[in-house]
mmCIF file of C-alpha atoms and ligand atoms in Angstrom:
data_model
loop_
_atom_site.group_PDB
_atom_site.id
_atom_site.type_symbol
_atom_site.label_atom_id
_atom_site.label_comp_id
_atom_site.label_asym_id
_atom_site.label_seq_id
_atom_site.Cartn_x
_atom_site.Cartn_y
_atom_site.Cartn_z
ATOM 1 C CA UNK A 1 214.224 31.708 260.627
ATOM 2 C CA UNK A 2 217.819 30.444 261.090
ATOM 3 C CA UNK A 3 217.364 28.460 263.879
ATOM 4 C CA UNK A 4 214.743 26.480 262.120
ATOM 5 C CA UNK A 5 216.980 26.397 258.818
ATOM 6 C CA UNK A 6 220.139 24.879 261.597
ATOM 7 C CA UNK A 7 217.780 22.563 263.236
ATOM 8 C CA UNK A 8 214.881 21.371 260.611
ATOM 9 C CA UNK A 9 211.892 19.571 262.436
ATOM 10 C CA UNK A 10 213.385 16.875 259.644
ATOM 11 C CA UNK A 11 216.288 17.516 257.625
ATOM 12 C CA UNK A 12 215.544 18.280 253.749
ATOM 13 C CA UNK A 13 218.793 18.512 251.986
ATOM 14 C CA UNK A 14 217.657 19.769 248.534
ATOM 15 C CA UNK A 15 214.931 19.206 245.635
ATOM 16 C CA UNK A 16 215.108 15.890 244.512
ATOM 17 C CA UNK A 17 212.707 15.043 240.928
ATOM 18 C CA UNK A 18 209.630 16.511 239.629
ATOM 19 C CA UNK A 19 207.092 13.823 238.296
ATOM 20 C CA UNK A 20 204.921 15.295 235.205
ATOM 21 C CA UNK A 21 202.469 13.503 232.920
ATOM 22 C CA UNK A 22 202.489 13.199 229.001
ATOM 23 C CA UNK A 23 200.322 11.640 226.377
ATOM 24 C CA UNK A 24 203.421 10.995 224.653
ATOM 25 C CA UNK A 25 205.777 9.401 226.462
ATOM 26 C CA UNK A 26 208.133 8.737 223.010
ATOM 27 C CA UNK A 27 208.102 11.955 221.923
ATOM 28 C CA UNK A 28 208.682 13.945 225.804
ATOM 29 C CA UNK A 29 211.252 11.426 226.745
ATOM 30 C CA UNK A 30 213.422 12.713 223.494
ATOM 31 C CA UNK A 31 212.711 15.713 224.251
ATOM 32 C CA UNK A 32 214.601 15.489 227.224
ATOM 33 C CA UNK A 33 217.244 13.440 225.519
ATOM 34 C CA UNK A 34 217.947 15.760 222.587
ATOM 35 C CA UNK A 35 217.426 18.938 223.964
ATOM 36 C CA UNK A 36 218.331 18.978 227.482
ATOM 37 C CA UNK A 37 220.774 16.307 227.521
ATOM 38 C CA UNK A 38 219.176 14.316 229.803
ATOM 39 C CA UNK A 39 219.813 10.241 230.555
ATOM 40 C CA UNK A 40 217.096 7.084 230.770
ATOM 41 C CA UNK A 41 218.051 5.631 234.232
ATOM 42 C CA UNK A 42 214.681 3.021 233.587
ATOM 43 C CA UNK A 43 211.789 3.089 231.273
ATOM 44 C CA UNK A 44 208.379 0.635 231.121
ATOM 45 C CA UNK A 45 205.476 1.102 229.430
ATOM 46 C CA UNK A 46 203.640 3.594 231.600
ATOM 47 C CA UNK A 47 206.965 6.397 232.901
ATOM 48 C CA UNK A 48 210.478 6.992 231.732
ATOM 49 C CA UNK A 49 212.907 8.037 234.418
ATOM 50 C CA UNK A 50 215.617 10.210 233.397
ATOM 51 C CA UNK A 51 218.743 11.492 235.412
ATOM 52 C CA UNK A 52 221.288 14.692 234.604
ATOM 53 C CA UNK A 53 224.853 14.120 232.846
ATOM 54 C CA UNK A 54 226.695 14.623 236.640
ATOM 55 C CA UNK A 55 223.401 13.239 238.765
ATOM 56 C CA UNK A 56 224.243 9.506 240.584
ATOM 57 C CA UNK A 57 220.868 9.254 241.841
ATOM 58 C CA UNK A 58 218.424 6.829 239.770
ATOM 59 C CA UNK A 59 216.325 9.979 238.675
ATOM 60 C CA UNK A 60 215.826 13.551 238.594
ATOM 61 C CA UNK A 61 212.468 13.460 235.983
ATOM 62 C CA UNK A 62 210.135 11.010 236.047
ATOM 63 C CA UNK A 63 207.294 11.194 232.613
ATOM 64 C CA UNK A 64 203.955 9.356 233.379
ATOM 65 C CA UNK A 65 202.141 8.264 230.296
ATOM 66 C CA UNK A 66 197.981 9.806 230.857
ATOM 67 C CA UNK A 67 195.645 10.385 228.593
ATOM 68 C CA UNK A 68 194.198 13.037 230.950
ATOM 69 C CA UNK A 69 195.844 16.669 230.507
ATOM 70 C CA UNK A 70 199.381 17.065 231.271
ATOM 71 C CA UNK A 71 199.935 17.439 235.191
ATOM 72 C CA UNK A 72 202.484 17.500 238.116
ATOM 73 C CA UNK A 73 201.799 14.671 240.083
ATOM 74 C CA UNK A 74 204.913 15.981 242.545
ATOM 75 C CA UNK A 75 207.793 17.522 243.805
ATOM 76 C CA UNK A 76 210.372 15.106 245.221
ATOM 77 C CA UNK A 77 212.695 16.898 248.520
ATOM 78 C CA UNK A 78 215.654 14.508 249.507
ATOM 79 C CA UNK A 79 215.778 14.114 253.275
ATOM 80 C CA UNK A 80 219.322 13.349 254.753
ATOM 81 C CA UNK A 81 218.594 10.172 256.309
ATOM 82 C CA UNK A 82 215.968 7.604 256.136
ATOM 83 C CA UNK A 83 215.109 8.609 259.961
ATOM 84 C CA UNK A 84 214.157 12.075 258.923
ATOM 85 C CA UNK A 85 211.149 10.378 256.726
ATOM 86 C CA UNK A 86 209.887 8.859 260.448
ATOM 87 C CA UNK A 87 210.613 12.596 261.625
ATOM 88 C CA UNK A 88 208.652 14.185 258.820
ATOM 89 C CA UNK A 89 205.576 11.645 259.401
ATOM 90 C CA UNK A 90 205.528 12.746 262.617
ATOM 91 C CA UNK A 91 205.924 16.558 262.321
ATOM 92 C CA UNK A 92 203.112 15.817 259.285
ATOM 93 C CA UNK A 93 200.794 14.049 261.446
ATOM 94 C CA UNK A 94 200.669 16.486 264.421
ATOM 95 C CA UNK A 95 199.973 19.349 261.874
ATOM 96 C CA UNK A 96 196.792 17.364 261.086
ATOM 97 C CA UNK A 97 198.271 17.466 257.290
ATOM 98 C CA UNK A 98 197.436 13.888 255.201
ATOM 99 C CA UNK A 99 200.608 12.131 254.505
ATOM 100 C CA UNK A 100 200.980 8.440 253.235
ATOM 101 C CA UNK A 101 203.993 5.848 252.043
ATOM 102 C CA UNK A 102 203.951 5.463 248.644
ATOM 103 C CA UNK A 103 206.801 3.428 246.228
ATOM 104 C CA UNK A 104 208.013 4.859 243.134
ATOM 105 C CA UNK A 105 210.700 2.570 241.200
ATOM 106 C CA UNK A 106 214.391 3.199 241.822
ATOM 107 C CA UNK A 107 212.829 5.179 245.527
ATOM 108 C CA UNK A 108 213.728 4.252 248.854
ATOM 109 C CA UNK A 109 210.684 4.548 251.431
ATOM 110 C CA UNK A 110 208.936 7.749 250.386
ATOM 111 C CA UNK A 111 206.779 10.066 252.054
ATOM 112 C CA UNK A 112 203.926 11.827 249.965
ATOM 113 C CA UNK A 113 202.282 14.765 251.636
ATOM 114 C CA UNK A 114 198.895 16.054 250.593
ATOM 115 C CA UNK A 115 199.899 19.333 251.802
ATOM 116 C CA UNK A 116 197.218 22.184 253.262
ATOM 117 C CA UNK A 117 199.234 24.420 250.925
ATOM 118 C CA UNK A 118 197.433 21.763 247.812
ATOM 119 C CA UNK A 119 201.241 21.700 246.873
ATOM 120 C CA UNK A 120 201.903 18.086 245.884
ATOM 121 C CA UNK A 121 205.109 17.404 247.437
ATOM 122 C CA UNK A 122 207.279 13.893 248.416
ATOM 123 C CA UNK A 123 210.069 13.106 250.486
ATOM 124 C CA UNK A 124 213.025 10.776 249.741
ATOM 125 C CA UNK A 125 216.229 9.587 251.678
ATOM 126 C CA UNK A 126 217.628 7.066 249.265
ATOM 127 C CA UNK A 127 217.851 6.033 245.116
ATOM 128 C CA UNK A 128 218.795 3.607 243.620
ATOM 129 C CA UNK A 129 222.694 4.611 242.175
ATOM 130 C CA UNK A 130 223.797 4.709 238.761
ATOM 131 C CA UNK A 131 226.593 5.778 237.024
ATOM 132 C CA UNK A 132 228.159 9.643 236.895
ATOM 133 C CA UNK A 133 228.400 10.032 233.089
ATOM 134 C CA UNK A 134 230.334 13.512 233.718
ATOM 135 C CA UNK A 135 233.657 11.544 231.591
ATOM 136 C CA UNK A 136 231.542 10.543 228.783
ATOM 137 C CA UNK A 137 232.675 13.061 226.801
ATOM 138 C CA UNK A 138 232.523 11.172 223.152
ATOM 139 C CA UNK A 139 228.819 11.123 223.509
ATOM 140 C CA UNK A 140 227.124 14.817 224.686
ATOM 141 C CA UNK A 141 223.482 15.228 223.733
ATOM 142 C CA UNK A 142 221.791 18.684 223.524
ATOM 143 C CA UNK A 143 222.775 21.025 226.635
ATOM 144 C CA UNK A 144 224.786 17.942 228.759
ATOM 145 C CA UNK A 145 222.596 19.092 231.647
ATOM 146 C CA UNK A 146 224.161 18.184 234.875
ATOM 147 C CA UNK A 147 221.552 18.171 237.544
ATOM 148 C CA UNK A 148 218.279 19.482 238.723
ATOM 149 C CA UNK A 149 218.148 22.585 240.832
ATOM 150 C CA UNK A 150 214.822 23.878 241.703
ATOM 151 C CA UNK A 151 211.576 24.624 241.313
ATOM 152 C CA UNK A 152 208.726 27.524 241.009
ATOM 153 C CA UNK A 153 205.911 27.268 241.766
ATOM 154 C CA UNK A 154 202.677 29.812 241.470
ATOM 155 C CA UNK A 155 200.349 29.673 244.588
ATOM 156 C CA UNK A 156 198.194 32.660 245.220
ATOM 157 C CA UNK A 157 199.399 33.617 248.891
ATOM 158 C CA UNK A 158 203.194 33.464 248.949
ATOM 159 C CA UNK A 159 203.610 34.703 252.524
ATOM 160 C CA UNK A 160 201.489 32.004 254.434
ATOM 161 C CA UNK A 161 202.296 29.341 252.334
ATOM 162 C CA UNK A 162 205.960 30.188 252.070
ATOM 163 C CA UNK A 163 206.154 30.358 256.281
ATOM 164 C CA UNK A 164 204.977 26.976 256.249
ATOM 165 C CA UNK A 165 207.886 25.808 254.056
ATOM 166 C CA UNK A 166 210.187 27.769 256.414
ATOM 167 C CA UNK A 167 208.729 26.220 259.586
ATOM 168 C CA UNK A 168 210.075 22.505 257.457
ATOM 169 C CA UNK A 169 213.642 24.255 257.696
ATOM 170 C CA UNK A 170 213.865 25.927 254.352
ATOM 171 C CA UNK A 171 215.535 29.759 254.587
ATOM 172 C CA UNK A 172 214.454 32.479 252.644
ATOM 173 C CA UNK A 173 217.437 33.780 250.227
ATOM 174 C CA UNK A 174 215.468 36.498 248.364
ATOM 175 C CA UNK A 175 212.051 37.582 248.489
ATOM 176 C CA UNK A 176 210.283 40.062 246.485
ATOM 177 C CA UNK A 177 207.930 42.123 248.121
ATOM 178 C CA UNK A 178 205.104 44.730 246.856
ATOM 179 C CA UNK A 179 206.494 48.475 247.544
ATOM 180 C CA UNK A 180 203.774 50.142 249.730
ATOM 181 C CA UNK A 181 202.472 46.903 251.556
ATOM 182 C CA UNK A 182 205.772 44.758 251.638
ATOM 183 C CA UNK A 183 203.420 41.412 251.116
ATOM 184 C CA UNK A 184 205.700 38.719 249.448
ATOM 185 C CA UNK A 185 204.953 38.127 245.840
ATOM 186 C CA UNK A 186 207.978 36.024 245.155
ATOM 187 C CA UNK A 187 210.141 33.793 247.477
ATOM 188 C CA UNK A 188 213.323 32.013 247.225
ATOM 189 C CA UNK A 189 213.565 29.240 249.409
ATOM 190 C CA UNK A 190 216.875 26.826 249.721
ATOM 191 C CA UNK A 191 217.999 24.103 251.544
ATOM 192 C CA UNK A 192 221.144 23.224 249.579
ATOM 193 C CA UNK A 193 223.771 25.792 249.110
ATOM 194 C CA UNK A 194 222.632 28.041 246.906
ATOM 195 C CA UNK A 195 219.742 30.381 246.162
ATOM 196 C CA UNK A 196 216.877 28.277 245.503
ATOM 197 C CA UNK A 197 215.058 24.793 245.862
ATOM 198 C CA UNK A 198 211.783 26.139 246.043
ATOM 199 C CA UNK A 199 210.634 29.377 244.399
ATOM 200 C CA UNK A 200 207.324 30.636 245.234
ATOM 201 C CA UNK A 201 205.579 33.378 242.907
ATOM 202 C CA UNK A 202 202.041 35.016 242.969
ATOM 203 C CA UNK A 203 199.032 33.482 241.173
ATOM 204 C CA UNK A 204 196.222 31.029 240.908
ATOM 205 C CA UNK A 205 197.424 28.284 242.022
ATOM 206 C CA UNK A 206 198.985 25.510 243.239
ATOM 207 C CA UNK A 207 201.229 25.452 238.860
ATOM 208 C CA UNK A 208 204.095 24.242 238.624
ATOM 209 C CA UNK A 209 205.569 27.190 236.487
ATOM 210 C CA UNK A 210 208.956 25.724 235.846
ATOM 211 C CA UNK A 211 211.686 22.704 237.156
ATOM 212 C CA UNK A 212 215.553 24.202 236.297
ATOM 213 C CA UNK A 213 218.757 21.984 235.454
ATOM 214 C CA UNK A 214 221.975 23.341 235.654
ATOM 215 C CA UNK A 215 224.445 23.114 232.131
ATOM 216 C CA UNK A 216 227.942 23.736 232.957
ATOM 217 C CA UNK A 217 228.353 26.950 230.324
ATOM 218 C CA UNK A 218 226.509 29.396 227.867
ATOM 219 C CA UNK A 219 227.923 27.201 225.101
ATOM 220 C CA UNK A 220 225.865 24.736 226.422
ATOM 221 C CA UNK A 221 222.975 26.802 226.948
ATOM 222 C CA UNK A 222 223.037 28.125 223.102
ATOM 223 C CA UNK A 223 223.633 24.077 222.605
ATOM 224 C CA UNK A 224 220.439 23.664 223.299
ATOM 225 C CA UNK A 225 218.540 26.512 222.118
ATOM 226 C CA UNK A 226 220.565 25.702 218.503
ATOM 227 C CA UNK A 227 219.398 22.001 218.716
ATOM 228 C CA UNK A 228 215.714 22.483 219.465
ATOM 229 C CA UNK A 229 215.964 24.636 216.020
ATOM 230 C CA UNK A 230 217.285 21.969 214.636
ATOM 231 C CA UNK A 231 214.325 19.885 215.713
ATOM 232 C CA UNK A 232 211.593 22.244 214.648
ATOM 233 C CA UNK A 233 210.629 23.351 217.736
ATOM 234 C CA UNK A 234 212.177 26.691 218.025
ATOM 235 C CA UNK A 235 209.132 28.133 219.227
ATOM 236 C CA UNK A 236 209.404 26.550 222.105
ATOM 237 C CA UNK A 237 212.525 28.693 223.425
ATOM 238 C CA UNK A 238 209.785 30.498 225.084
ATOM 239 C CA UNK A 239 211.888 33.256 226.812
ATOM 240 C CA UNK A 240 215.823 34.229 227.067
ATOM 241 C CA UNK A 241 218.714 33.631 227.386
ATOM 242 C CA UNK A 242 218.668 36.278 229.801
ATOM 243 C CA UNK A 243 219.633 37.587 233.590
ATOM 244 C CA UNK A 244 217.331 37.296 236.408
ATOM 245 C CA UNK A 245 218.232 39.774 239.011
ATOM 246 C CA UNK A 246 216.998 37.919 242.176
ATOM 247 C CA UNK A 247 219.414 34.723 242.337
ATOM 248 C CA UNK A 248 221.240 36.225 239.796
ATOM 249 C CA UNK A 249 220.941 33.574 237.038
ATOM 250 C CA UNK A 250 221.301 32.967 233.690
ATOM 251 C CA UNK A 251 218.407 31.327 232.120
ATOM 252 C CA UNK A 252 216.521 30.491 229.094
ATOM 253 C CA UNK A 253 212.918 28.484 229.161
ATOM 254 C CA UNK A 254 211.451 25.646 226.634
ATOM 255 C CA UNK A 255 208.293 24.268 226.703
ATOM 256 C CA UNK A 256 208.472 20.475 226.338
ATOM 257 C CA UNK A 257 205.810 18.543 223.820
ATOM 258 C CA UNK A 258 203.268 18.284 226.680
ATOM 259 C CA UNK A 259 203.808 21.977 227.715
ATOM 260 C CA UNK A 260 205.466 21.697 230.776
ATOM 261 C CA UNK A 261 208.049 24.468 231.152
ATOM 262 C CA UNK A 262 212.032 23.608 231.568
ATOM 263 C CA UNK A 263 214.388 25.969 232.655
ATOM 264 C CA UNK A 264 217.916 25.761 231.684
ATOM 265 C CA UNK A 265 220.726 27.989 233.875
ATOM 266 C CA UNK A 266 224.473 28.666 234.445
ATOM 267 C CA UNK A 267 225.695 27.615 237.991
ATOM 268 C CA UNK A 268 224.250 29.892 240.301
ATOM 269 C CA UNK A 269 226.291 31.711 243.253
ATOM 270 C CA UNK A 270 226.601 30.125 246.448
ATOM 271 C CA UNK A 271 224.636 30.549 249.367
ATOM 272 C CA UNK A 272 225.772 29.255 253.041
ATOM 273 C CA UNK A 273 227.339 31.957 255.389
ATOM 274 C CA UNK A 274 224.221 32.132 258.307
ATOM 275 C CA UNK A 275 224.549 35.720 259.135
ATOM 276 C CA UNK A 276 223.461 36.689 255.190
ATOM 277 C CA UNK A 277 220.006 38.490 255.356
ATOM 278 C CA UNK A 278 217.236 37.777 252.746
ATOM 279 C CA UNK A 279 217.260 40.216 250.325
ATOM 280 C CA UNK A 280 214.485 42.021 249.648
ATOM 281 C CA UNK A 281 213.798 43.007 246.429
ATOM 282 C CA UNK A 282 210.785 45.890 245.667
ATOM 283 C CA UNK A 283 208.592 45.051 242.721
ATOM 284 C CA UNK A 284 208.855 48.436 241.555
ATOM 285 C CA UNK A 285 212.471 48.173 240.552
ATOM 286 C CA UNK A 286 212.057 46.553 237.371
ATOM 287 C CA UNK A 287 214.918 47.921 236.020
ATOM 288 C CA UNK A 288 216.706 45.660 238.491
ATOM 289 C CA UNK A 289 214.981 42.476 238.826
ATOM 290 C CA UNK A 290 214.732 42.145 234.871
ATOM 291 C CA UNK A 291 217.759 44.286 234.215
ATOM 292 C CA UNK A 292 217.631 43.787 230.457
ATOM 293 C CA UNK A 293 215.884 41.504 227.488
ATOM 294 C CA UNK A 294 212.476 41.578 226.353
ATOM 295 C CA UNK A 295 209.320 41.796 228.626
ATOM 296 C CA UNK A 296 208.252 38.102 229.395
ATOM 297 C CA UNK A 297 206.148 36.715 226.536
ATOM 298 C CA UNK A 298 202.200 36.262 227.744
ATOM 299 C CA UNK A 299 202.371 32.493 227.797
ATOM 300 C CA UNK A 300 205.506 32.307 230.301
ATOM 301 C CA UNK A 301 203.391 34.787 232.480
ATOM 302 C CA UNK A 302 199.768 32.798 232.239
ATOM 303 C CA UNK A 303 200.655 28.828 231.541
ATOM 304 C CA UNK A 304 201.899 26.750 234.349
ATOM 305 C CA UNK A 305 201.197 23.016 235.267
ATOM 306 C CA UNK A 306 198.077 22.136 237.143
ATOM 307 C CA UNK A 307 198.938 19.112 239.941
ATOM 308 C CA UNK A 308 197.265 16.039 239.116
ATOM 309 C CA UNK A 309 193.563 16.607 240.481
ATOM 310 C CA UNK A 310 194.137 19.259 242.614
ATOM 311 C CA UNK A 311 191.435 22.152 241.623
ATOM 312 C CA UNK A 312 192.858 25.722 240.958
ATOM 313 C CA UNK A 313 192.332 28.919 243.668
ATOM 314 C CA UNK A 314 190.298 31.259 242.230
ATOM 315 C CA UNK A 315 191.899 34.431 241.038
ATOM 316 C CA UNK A 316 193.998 35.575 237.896
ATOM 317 C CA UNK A 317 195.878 33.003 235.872
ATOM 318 C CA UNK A 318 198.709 34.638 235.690
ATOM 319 C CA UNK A 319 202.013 34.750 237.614
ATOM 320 C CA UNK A 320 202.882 37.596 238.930
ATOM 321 C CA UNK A 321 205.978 39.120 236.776
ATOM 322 C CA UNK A 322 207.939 42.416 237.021
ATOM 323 C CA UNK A 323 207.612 43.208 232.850
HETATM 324 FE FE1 LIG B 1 213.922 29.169 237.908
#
């Protein structure tokens, strides 16, 4: 597992943007504005792009106007270089998985791949730059949120589909693991230096259960929760602030005005020294991978995103969750 995490078939460096749908693009892009904190890098008539308070890259979110239900229409990785996207076509191709070139404004050449796993995922190498608004400090909106940091998403077989993330170079921090048959029901998977890019968890799938920017303290987080209050939508703090055992972060979830789900955290720990095991984590300790704060509400357990016109495994609806 190391030696593919020190030399990737193609390097990914970390996750680069989600792209979700909305019927409304007014209302989801101040959303994002108000509550998370988040900047408009470049907005038309059809997508808004938006970018965290510390991020220099031309987005981190992208909103799609549709008038079909709210979807993911991808992940976005960054690749180091624009020679690992030639790399990754290449390692795609031989796999017999579909990949094509697609343009996205404010992208460099990217890489779309129609994975086996039906998780929609993109590769990137460059954005276009824009200013680090980290020293605007006369002007902070909701919970200043710096920059994205990962992912989950529910698929309903966590092993095979998290090995072939793995084989791509990603390492497996954490993983939780059933206690009599030890199958994987949750994975952390990084690139960058810390815990997670890519978090895998148990369920009908491929959802996108959640996309998580980092705020730079709890005042922030409470920031946030105080201003969607403010707004009317304190229902939508769906869950937290509270401690997640694996990773060991601080989080608390919204649901946006189309219903995706945002997750808000504190830094997490680093993540680099090669010799670190994954930590395995039984799904009978409870006690320790939710070590305190109310069971998780039914919704955060059951809703996720579909992809855009991917169909759904068969099986339960929900994630898998400890409590
Ligand atoms: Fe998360």
């Amino acid at each position: 597992m190391t030696n593919v995490y020190c030399n990737p078939p193609f390097r990914i460096t970390r996750t680069s943007h989600v792209c979700v749908t909305t019927g409304d693009l007014e209302t989801s892009s101040a959303f994002y504005q108000d509550i998370a904190g988040l900047k408009i890098s470049y907005q038309d008539d059809d997508a808004v792009y938006l970018r965290g308070v510390e991020e220099v890259c031309h987005h981190s979110l992208v909103l799609r106007k549709s008038d079909q239900p709210a979807s993911c229409d991808a992940i976005g990785f960054r690749v180091l270089h624009d020679s690992d996207l030639d790399a990754a076509e290449r390692y795609f191709k031989d796999l017999g998985e579909n990949v094509e070139w697609i343009s996205r404004p404010g992208q460099g050449r990217t890489l779309a791949v129609n994975h086996s796993s039906n998780v929609r995922f993109e590769l990137v190498a460059e954005m276009e730059m824009r200013p680090r608004g980290l020293d605007e400090y006369q002007s902070p909106r909701g919970g200043r949120a710096l920059r994205l940091d990962h992912v989950q998403v529910v698929v309903p077989d966590v092993g095979p589909v998290g090995d072939k993330f793995i084989d791509m170079g990603f390492r497996a921090s954490e993983a939780i693991v059933e206690p009599d048959s030890q199958k994987r029901i949750g994975l952390f998977l990084h690139r960058k230096n810390n815990p997670h890019d890519l978090v895998l968890a148990m369920g009908a799938g491929p959802r996108l259960h959640h996309f998580a920017y980092v705020v730079s303290d709890l005042q922030m987080l409470f920031r946030a929760c105080d201003i969607a209050g403010t707004m009317g939508v304190g229902n939508e703090v769906e869950r937290g602030p509270g401690r997640h055992g694996p990773g060991n972060g601080t989080f608390v979830y919204f649901r946006d005005p189309s219903g995706h789900r945002l997750e808000l955290i504190l830094p997490p720990m680093q993540y680099m020294d090669m010799e670190e095991q994954t930590r395995i984590w039984s799904a009978g300790e409870k006690h320790m991978i939710v070590p305190w704060g109310a069971p998780a509400p039914q919704r955060w357990r059951e809703e996720a995103t579909h992809f855009t016109d991917v169909p759904l495994s068969d099986g339960a609806l929900a994630r898998w969750t400890s409590r």
